[in-house]
Amino acid sequence: MLLTIDEVLSAAEVEQARTLLAQARWVDGRSTAGPLAREVKNNLQIAEDCPTLAPLRQLVLQALEREPLVFSAVLPRDIFPPQFNRYRAIGEGEHYGPHVDAAIRLVGERKLRTDVSATLFFSAPEEYDGGELVIHDLFGTQRVKGKAGSIVIYPASSLHEVTPVTRGERLASFMWFQSLVPDPVERRLLFELDMATLTLRSEHGEGALAARFSTIYHNLLRRWSV
């Protein structure tokens, strides 16, 4: 499932983030890539020891926690600490060629399974040319160039890429989630059932049918979660 959610960050939060990003220390993004991804990766990332990294992560995590659609779509069990990247119009354009995210990431000494990937945009689409997030999966090829403050959520198993930036600069955060429901089909069914239940309640209020929908949802979540 691919889902774009607008206004995860307010305009004020986007400006706050961009102020911090302007003060950040950037390093070659290939330093955090695996052997295969390193061959196709050409961007910058914030250094792990940069002082602005902690407040940026806090800003992003707080925004994710208050957005109910993120919880409904992902059903997060854990999240890899958000990272931040920068693509510039240098040479033929910084980019990240076709790749798939590593299935397992280390968070300290813990191993995190990457079920869901997400990109949160800080740059407005009119600020740069190129820089599209291209996702190839069973739902076809999707090209995403989100509004500043929006997030796109998609399966971490998808082959994806960022096309070369040929004008301006693309600033974004990227992250991975381990879901309570590992199976993507089950996760999508739960999301659709949750959305249908919300629609039923908004149109008809609380009642026996809404309660039955909610019961089915929670019993399926209980059955499928790990």
Coordinates of C-alpha atoms in Angstrom, one line a residue:
M1 CA 0.0 0.0 0.0
L2 CA 1.2 3.5 -0.9
L3 CA -0.3 6.4 1.1
T4 CA 0.4 10.1 1.0
I5 CA -0.7 12.2 4.0
D6 CA -0.5 16.0 3.8
E7 CA 0.2 18.5 6.6
V8 CA 1.9 16.0 8.9
L9 CA 4.0 19.0 9.8
S10 CA 2.5 22.5 10.1
A11 CA 4.0 25.3 8.0
A12 CA 5.7 26.6 11.2
E13 CA 7.2 23.2 11.9
V14 CA 8.5 23.0 8.4
E15 CA 10.2 26.3 8.8
Q16 CA 11.6 25.2 12.2
A17 CA 13.0 22.0 10.6
R18 CA 14.5 23.9 7.7
T19 CA 16.3 26.3 10.1
L20 CA 17.8 23.3 11.9
L21 CA 18.7 21.6 8.5
A22 CA 20.5 24.8 7.5
Q23 CA 22.7 24.5 10.6
A24 CA 23.4 20.8 10.1
R25 CA 26.6 19.1 9.3
W26 CA 26.2 16.9 6.2
V27 CA 28.3 13.9 5.2
D28 CA 28.4 11.6 2.2
G29 CA 25.2 9.5 2.2
R30 CA 27.2 6.5 1.0
S31 CA 28.7 6.1 4.4
T32 CA 25.5 4.5 5.7
A33 CA 24.7 2.4 2.6
G34 CA 25.3 -1.3 2.1
P35 CA 27.7 -2.5 -0.6
L36 CA 25.1 -2.7 -3.4
A37 CA 23.3 0.5 -2.5
R38 CA 26.6 2.4 -2.2
E39 CA 27.0 1.9 -6.0
V40 CA 23.9 3.9 -6.8
K41 CA 23.7 6.4 -3.9
N42 CA 24.8 10.0 -4.4
N43 CA 23.4 12.3 -1.7
L44 CA 24.2 13.8 1.7
Q45 CA 23.0 12.9 5.1
I46 CA 23.2 14.6 8.5
A47 CA 26.1 13.2 10.5
E48 CA 25.2 11.1 13.5
D49 CA 27.1 13.4 15.9
C50 CA 25.5 16.6 14.6
P51 CA 23.9 18.7 17.4
T52 CA 20.8 19.5 15.3
L53 CA 20.0 15.8 14.7
A54 CA 18.3 15.2 18.1
P55 CA 15.8 18.2 17.8
L56 CA 15.0 17.3 14.2
R57 CA 14.2 13.7 15.2
Q58 CA 12.1 14.9 18.1
L59 CA 10.1 17.2 15.8
V60 CA 9.4 14.4 13.3
L61 CA 8.5 11.8 15.9
Q62 CA 6.1 14.1 17.7
A63 CA 4.4 14.8 14.4
L64 CA 4.1 11.1 13.6
E65 CA 2.7 10.3 17.0
R66 CA -0.2 12.8 16.7
E67 CA -1.2 11.7 13.1
P68 CA -3.8 9.0 13.4
L69 CA -3.5 8.0 9.7
V70 CA 0.1 7.0 10.3
F71 CA -0.8 4.8 13.1
S72 CA -3.7 3.2 11.2
A73 CA -1.7 2.6 8.1
V74 CA 1.5 1.4 9.7
L75 CA 0.4 -0.1 13.1
P76 CA 3.9 0.6 14.4
R77 CA 5.6 -1.6 16.8
D78 CA 9.0 0.2 16.6
I79 CA 10.6 2.9 14.4
F80 CA 14.1 3.4 13.3
P81 CA 15.3 6.8 14.3
P82 CA 14.5 9.2 11.5
Q83 CA 17.4 10.1 9.1
F84 CA 17.7 13.3 7.0
N85 CA 19.0 13.6 3.5
R86 CA 19.8 16.3 1.0
Y87 CA 19.9 16.2 -2.8
R88 CA 21.5 19.1 -4.8
A89 CA 21.7 20.0 -8.5
I90 CA 25.4 19.3 -8.7
G91 CA 26.9 17.7 -11.8
E92 CA 24.3 15.5 -13.3
G93 CA 22.2 15.8 -10.2
E94 CA 22.5 14.0 -6.9
H95 CA 20.2 11.0 -6.8
Y96 CA 19.7 7.5 -5.4
G97 CA 19.4 4.8 -8.0
P98 CA 17.0 1.8 -7.9
H99 CA 17.5 -0.2 -4.6
V100 CA 15.6 -2.0 -1.9
D101 CA 15.9 -1.2 1.7
A102 CA 17.7 -3.7 4.0
A103 CA 15.3 -6.1 5.7
I104 CA 17.0 -5.7 9.1
R105 CA 18.4 -2.5 10.7
L106 CA 20.2 -2.2 14.0
V107 CA 19.0 0.2 16.6
G108 CA 21.7 0.1 19.2
E109 CA 21.9 -3.6 20.0
R110 CA 18.3 -4.3 18.9
K111 CA 17.4 -5.6 15.4
L112 CA 14.5 -3.9 13.7
R113 CA 12.7 -5.5 10.8
T114 CA 11.9 -2.9 8.1
D115 CA 8.2 -3.5 7.1
V116 CA 7.3 0.0 6.1
S117 CA 9.4 2.9 4.6
A118 CA 8.4 6.6 4.8
T119 CA 9.7 9.9 3.4
L120 CA 8.7 13.2 5.0
F121 CA 9.3 16.2 2.7
F122 CA 10.6 19.6 3.9
S123 CA 11.1 21.2 0.4
A124 CA 8.1 22.3 -1.6
P125 CA 7.9 20.6 -5.0
E126 CA 8.3 23.9 -6.9
E127 CA 11.7 24.5 -5.2
Y128 CA 13.5 21.9 -7.2
D129 CA 13.4 19.9 -10.5
G130 CA 13.7 16.2 -10.5
G131 CA 14.1 14.5 -7.1
E132 CA 11.0 12.4 -7.5
L133 CA 10.6 9.3 -5.3
V134 CA 9.8 6.5 -7.8
I135 CA 8.3 3.4 -6.2
H136 CA 8.0 0.1 -8.2
D137 CA 5.7 -2.5 -6.7
L138 CA 2.7 -4.7 -7.5
F139 CA 0.6 -1.6 -7.6
G140 CA 2.7 -0.3 -10.5
T141 CA 5.2 2.4 -10.7
Q142 CA 4.3 5.5 -8.7
R143 CA 6.1 8.9 -8.8
V144 CA 5.8 11.0 -5.7
K145 CA 6.9 14.6 -5.2
G146 CA 5.2 15.6 -1.9
K147 CA 4.3 18.9 -0.6
A148 CA 6.4 20.4 2.2
G149 CA 5.2 18.8 5.5
S150 CA 3.6 15.7 3.8
I151 CA 4.7 12.1 4.2
V152 CA 4.5 9.1 1.8
I153 CA 4.3 5.6 3.3
Y154 CA 5.1 2.6 1.2
P155 CA 6.3 -1.1 1.6
A156 CA 9.9 -1.3 2.5
S157 CA 10.1 -4.3 0.2
S158 CA 9.5 -2.1 -2.8
L159 CA 12.2 -1.3 -5.4
H160 CA 12.5 2.5 -5.3
E161 CA 14.7 5.4 -6.3
V162 CA 15.1 9.1 -6.2
T163 CA 15.7 10.7 -9.6
P164 CA 18.5 13.3 -10.1
V165 CA 17.9 16.8 -8.8
T166 CA 18.6 19.1 -11.7
R167 CA 17.6 22.5 -10.1
G168 CA 17.4 23.6 -6.5
E169 CA 17.6 21.3 -3.4
R170 CA 15.5 18.5 -2.0
L171 CA 15.4 18.1 1.8
A172 CA 13.6 15.2 3.4
S173 CA 13.5 12.8 6.3
F174 CA 13.4 9.0 5.8
M175 CA 12.6 6.3 8.2
W176 CA 11.5 2.7 8.6
F177 CA 8.8 1.1 10.8
Q178 CA 8.5 -2.4 12.2
S179 CA 4.8 -3.1 12.2
L180 CA 2.7 -5.0 14.7
V181 CA 1.2 -6.7 11.6
P182 CA 4.1 -7.9 9.3
D183 CA 2.0 -9.1 6.5
P184 CA 1.3 -6.2 4.1
V185 CA -2.0 -7.6 2.8
E186 CA -3.4 -8.1 6.3
R187 CA -2.1 -4.6 7.2
R188 CA -3.9 -3.1 4.3
L189 CA -7.2 -4.9 5.1
L190 CA -7.0 -3.6 8.6
F191 CA -6.5 0.0 7.4
E192 CA -9.4 -0.3 5.0
L193 CA -11.6 -1.7 7.7
D194 CA -10.6 1.1 10.1
M195 CA -11.4 3.7 7.5
A196 CA -14.8 2.1 6.7
T197 CA -15.6 2.1 10.4
L198 CA -14.7 5.8 10.8
T199 CA -16.9 6.6 7.8
L200 CA -19.8 4.6 9.3
R201 CA -19.5 6.4 12.6
S202 CA -19.3 9.8 10.9
E203 CA -22.4 9.2 8.8
H204 CA -24.6 7.2 11.2
G205 CA -23.1 7.8 14.6
E206 CA -22.3 5.2 17.2
G207 CA -24.5 2.1 17.1
A208 CA -24.7 -1.7 16.9
L209 CA -23.3 -1.9 13.4
A210 CA -20.3 0.4 14.2
A211 CA -19.7 -1.7 17.3
R212 CA -19.6 -4.9 15.2
F213 CA -17.2 -3.3 12.8
S214 CA -14.9 -2.3 15.6
T215 CA -15.1 -5.8 17.2
I216 CA -14.1 -7.4 13.9
Y217 CA -11.2 -4.9 13.5
H218 CA -9.8 -5.5 17.0
N219 CA -10.2 -9.3 16.8
L220 CA -8.3 -9.4 13.5
L221 CA -5.6 -7.1 14.9
R222 CA -5.3 -9.4 17.9
R223 CA -5.1 -12.4 15.6
W224 CA -2.5 -11.0 13.1
S225 CA -0.3 -8.9 15.3
V226 CA 3.0 -10.3 16.6

